[in-house]
Each structure stands twice: as structure tokens, then as C-alpha cells.
């Protein structure tokens, strides 16, 4: 296992982190973790050098976004010396916070669920434009100061699902130790993106990457034309290895999370991590990523360039973001995954269903996209 310093924290973390959102389950039910199997693969990963374990309050819940079973499982699985071998990360359920007192209540509950007296890396979960102003007003930054001072948490960070300007605002708002962003070779301009990665690193924040495989979309059911590009490489790698090596090639990326469900996932990812050195990809190999990205993007449904000339919409619809999810469904042939992302990360007031059919956007679009018609398709697809 290779290790990197997590920003300016002074902590060295394994470049592969164990994400506990996709643990093996029983009977296909998310809240019924197969604890024997999950513990086996988690312990194997730790025994082979993984020292960063990431979970969150709602992971493996029966009711979406409510208390899940992942933290409870970890509280049991990290006994017998395993807790001391890892840096444990979990997250404040930001969407459930109504008062300043809620913050302490949830953190204390999480400490109990995890059977520990401290969280090594504590994140404010899934910050976006809808949640951040409310949390600031309720005193989340003072809460973090308090939790750091009394030792319940060792390092404060946040995970992020919105656009770069808000990311920069949040980074500048507090003395964060680290952040967690979605990043992969297809998402270099998505959400915080490469610009956010670089900005966080310049400010001394550690960077944890989630969704390195885009929920499996970059490694499952690889189209023949994509595989042909990978096959051009002198050094042969699996799609999983290509995706990980792209991230580890960035010196600014400290740890890459992987939600590992099977023992073979762990074995394969550990093997890939042995070669995860920064700046190790050749120019020819980096060109392959460009070619693969271009091939995927040729499968888009809506030729939106994200120029934002159509914005702001009088009805509040975020037109480019709606189009982005429709394109994701087409590019990766995964309507179900795009639909889940749409309903999880797209606030209701920004969705296509709010379109009033006024047509103002179409008079401004330089690509001459029939925006109203496409928004109706977005609404039908993700209804």
C-alpha cells in the first residue's frame, strides 16, 4: 500500500480508502448488511494496508436519508484492535439539521453508533446551495470549533455536490482540514471538478475523492469502441485500473474511496494501488483518457455546452443541470442511475417540472436547442 499526506493534517492515509456505502447485503435489502461477509472484506483491506474508512449517518438505511446501518456495523467490525488501525470518517446529516443543538445530538449519536470516543475525520455531508446558508446561520462553524476543542472530532471537512463558485465560497469560509469531492476522468468539469481540486490543494486542504468509477459506469458494460481505445495502450490495464490510475496520477488527490462489495473488488483494488504513484502516466496514456472521454461524450443526447446564456430561467429551472442528467442517462446507458442522481442532488425548485413553457430560453440559446421540448423529456424520463 502507498500512502500520502492528507493535506496539512500531518496524517498519512492509504491512497485507497474503504467506502462503506455499498457493503454486501442480505436479500437485496440495503439495510440488511451481510455483516460476516462485510467484516471479512473490510478486515482483509485493513490487514493489507488500507487505513482510511469512510461512512455516513444514512448509509445502508431502509428509509432514504435517515439513520442507516453502516455506522452500527462499523462499530462492531472495528473491534479487536481494528479501530486503532484506521482513520475513521463519517458525516453530519446536514439535511436533518434544524437547530444548533441537532448538530451535537447527531454527532453524539454517531459516536455511540460507531462505539468510539472520537471521529478522526468528520465531514458536513453533501453541501449544496440549498443546505449551506441554513447551516451557516444555525452555527455549524462554531459547532465544528466546539467539537474539535473537546476532542470528539480530530479534523473537520465537508463533502460537496454543487458548482465550483459555491465550493470556493465554502473552502474560504472556514479553516477546513480536508474536503471530499466527486472526481473521475469524465467529471473533470463537473461540480467542484479539477478547478476545485486544485484550489483546495493550493489552500492546504486534503482531498478525498468519491465516485472514482462513477458508480460503476466507467467499468461495467464497456462499449466496444471504448475498449478499443484502452487496448491501444502499451501497458495493459483493466477499466478499473485505468480509472484509479487517472486519479492517483494527480499529486493533489490524497485518498480515493471505493465502495467494495466483493472480496475480489478488494483484491483487485489493492493490486491497482501498488502502482498508484503521482505523475506516473505517460503523455500517450493521458491522451487515451482524452480519447475515451471524447468517445463517451459523442453519445450525448443534448448538445448543451453549458454556456448559461439561457440562464436565469424566470421559473427557476436550472436548464444546463437538467440537460446534464439526461445526457448522463444516454452516455452510460443508465436511466435508473441518472434518475437516482436527479432526485438525490437536484433540488425540486431547479427541476424541469417547473418549466412554464415561456420560451425565453430558446431565444437566447446559441446552439438552437429546443429547450422546452427537451425539458419535457427530462421530466418524463425522471418522473
Coordinates of C-alpha atoms in Angstrom, one line a residue, residues 118-328:
X118 CA -13.8 10.3 18.6
X119 CA -14.2 10.7 14.9
X120 CA -10.8 11.2 13.1
X121 CA -12.3 12.9 10.0
X122 CA -15.7 14.5 10.4
X123 CA -17.5 16.0 7.4
X124 CA -20.5 18.1 6.9
X125 CA -22.4 15.9 4.4
X126 CA -23.3 16.8 0.9
X127 CA -23.1 20.6 1.0
X128 CA -25.0 22.5 -1.7
X129 CA -26.7 25.8 -2.3
X130 CA -29.8 24.7 -0.5
X131 CA -28.1 23.5 2.7
X132 CA -25.1 25.7 3.2
X133 CA -26.8 29.0 4.1
X134 CA -29.0 27.4 6.6
X135 CA -26.2 25.5 8.3
X136 CA -24.1 28.7 8.5
X137 CA -27.0 30.6 10.0
X138 CA -27.5 27.8 12.6
X139 CA -23.9 27.9 13.7
X140 CA -22.2 24.9 12.0
X141 CA -18.8 26.5 12.0
X142 CA -19.0 27.2 15.8
X143 CA -20.2 23.6 16.2
X144 CA -17.0 22.4 14.5
X145 CA -14.8 24.6 16.6
X146 CA -16.5 23.2 19.7
X147 CA -16.3 19.5 18.6
X148 CA -12.6 20.0 17.7
X149 CA -11.9 21.7 21.1
X150 CA -13.5 18.9 23.2
X151 CA -11.9 16.1 21.1
X152 CA -15.0 14.5 19.7
X153 CA -13.6 15.1 16.2
X154 CA -9.9 15.4 15.2
X155 CA -10.3 17.0 11.7
X156 CA -13.2 19.0 10.1
X157 CA -14.2 18.8 6.5
X158 CA -17.1 18.7 4.1
X159 CA -18.4 16.7 1.2
X160 CA -19.7 18.6 -1.8
X161 CA -22.4 18.3 -4.5
X162 CA -22.8 21.6 -6.3
X163 CA -21.0 24.0 -8.6
X164 CA -17.4 25.5 -8.3
X165 CA -18.3 29.0 -7.2
X166 CA -20.1 27.7 -4.1
X167 CA -17.2 25.2 -3.5
X168 CA -14.8 28.1 -3.4
X169 CA -17.0 30.1 -1.1
X170 CA -17.2 27.2 1.3
X171 CA -13.4 26.5 1.2
X172 CA -12.8 30.2 2.1
X173 CA -15.4 30.2 4.9
X174 CA -13.5 28.1 7.4
X175 CA -10.2 26.6 8.4
X176 CA -11.1 23.2 6.9
X177 CA -8.6 20.3 7.1
X178 CA -10.0 18.4 4.1
X179 CA -12.8 18.1 1.6
X180 CA -14.5 15.3 -0.3
X181 CA -15.4 15.8 -4.0
X182 CA -16.7 13.7 -6.9
X183 CA -13.9 13.4 -9.5
X184 CA -13.0 11.0 -12.3
X185 CA -11.8 11.2 -15.8
X186 CA -15.3 12.0 -17.1
X187 CA -16.1 14.6 -14.4
X188 CA -13.1 17.0 -14.6
X189 CA -15.5 19.9 -15.1
X190 CA -18.4 18.5 -13.1
X191 CA -19.3 20.1 -9.7
X192 CA -16.1 21.2 -8.0
X193 CA -14.1 19.5 -10.8
X194 CA -10.4 19.9 -11.5
X195 CA -10.6 23.6 -10.7
X196 CA -11.9 22.8 -7.2
X197 CA -9.4 20.0 -6.7
X198 CA -6.5 22.4 -7.5
X199 CA -8.0 25.3 -5.4
X200 CA -8.5 23.0 -2.3
X201 CA -4.9 21.7 -2.6
X202 CA -3.5 25.2 -3.0
X203 CA -5.3 26.2 0.2
X204 CA -3.7 23.2 2.0
X205 CA -6.8 21.0 2.3
X206 CA -6.6 17.3 2.0
X207 CA -8.7 16.0 -0.9
X208 CA -10.7 12.8 -0.7
X209 CA -12.2 11.6 -4.0
X210 CA -15.6 9.8 -4.2
X211 CA -17.2 8.2 -7.2
X212 CA -13.9 7.3 -8.9
X213 CA -15.8 4.8 -11.2
X214 CA -18.9 7.0 -11.4
X215 CA -21.0 4.3 -9.6
X216 CA -19.5 1.6 -11.8
X217 CA -20.5 3.3 -15.1
X218 CA -16.8 3.6 -16.2
X219 CA -16.1 -0.1 -15.7
X220 CA -19.2 -2.1 -16.3
X221 CA -20.6 -2.9 -19.7
X222 CA -17.7 -1.1 -21.5
X223 CA -18.8 -0.3 -25.1
X224 CA -16.6 -1.9 -27.8
X225 CA -15.5 1.4 -29.2
X226 CA -14.3 2.5 -25.7
X227 CA -12.4 -0.8 -25.1
X228 CA -10.7 -0.5 -28.4
X229 CA -9.2 2.8 -27.2
X230 CA -7.9 1.3 -24.0
X231 CA -6.5 -1.7 -25.9
X232 CA -4.2 0.7 -27.8
X233 CA -2.1 1.2 -24.6
X234 CA 1.3 -0.4 -24.4
X235 CA 0.7 -1.2 -20.7
X236 CA -2.5 -3.2 -20.4
X237 CA -4.9 -2.3 -17.6
X238 CA -8.4 -3.1 -16.7
X239 CA -11.0 -0.3 -16.9
X240 CA -10.9 -0.2 -13.1
X241 CA -7.1 0.2 -13.1
X242 CA -7.3 3.0 -15.7
X243 CA -9.9 4.9 -13.7
X244 CA -7.9 4.7 -10.4
X245 CA -4.6 5.5 -12.1
X246 CA -6.1 8.6 -13.6
X247 CA -6.8 9.8 -10.1
X248 CA -3.6 8.7 -8.4
X249 CA -1.7 10.4 -11.1
X250 CA -2.8 13.7 -9.5
X251 CA -0.5 14.6 -6.6
X252 CA -3.4 16.7 -5.2
X253 CA -5.5 13.6 -4.7
X254 CA -4.7 12.1 -1.3
X255 CA -7.2 9.2 -1.0
X256 CA -9.6 7.6 -3.4
X257 CA -12.7 6.0 -1.9
X258 CA -14.0 2.7 -3.3
X259 CA -17.3 1.1 -2.2
X260 CA -16.2 -2.5 -2.3
X261 CA -18.9 -5.2 -2.2
X262 CA -17.0 -8.4 -3.0
X263 CA -13.6 -9.8 -1.9
X264 CA -12.4 -9.7 -5.5
X265 CA -13.1 -5.9 -5.6
X266 CA -10.8 -5.5 -2.6
X267 CA -8.1 -7.8 -4.1
X268 CA -8.2 -6.0 -7.5
X269 CA -8.2 -2.5 -6.0
X270 CA -5.3 -3.4 -3.6
X271 CA -3.3 -4.6 -6.6
X272 CA -4.0 -1.4 -8.5
X273 CA -3.0 0.7 -5.6
X274 CA 0.5 -0.8 -5.6
X275 CA 1.2 1.3 -8.7
X276 CA -0.7 4.5 -7.7
X277 CA 2.2 6.9 -7.9
X278 CA 1.7 10.6 -8.8
X279 CA 2.7 11.8 -12.2
X280 CA 3.4 8.3 -13.4
X281 CA 1.2 8.2 -16.5
X282 CA 2.8 8.9 -19.9
X283 CA 1.7 11.5 -22.3
X284 CA 0.4 8.8 -24.6
X285 CA -1.6 7.3 -21.8
X286 CA -3.1 10.6 -20.8
X287 CA -4.1 11.1 -24.5
X288 CA -6.1 7.8 -24.2
X289 CA -8.2 9.4 -21.4
X290 CA -8.9 12.3 -23.7
X291 CA -10.0 9.9 -26.5
X292 CA -12.2 7.8 -24.2
X293 CA -13.8 10.9 -22.8
X294 CA -14.5 12.2 -26.3
X295 CA -16.0 8.9 -27.3
X296 CA -18.3 8.8 -24.3
X297 CA -19.4 12.4 -24.9
X298 CA -20.2 11.6 -28.6
X299 CA -23.1 9.6 -27.1
X300 CA -24.7 12.7 -25.6
X301 CA -28.4 13.4 -26.2
X302 CA -28.5 17.2 -25.9
X303 CA -25.7 19.3 -27.4
X304 CA -25.6 21.7 -24.5
X305 CA -22.3 23.5 -24.0
X306 CA -23.2 24.8 -20.5
X307 CA -22.7 28.4 -21.8
X308 CA -25.6 29.5 -19.4
X309 CA -26.9 32.0 -22.0
X310 CA -30.4 30.6 -21.2
X311 CA -30.0 31.4 -17.5
X312 CA -31.5 32.6 -15.3
X313 CA -34.8 30.9 -16.1
X314 CA -37.8 33.0 -15.0
X315 CA -39.3 29.9 -13.4
X316 CA -36.1 29.0 -11.6
X317 CA -35.3 25.9 -13.7
X318 CA -31.5 25.1 -13.9
X319 CA -31.6 24.2 -17.5
X320 CA -28.0 23.0 -18.0
X321 CA -28.1 20.8 -14.9
X322 CA -31.3 19.2 -16.1
X323 CA -29.7 18.5 -19.5
X324 CA -26.6 17.1 -17.9
X325 CA -28.6 14.3 -16.2
X326 CA -30.4 13.5 -19.4
X327 CA -27.0 13.2 -21.1
X328 CA -25.7 11.0 -18.3

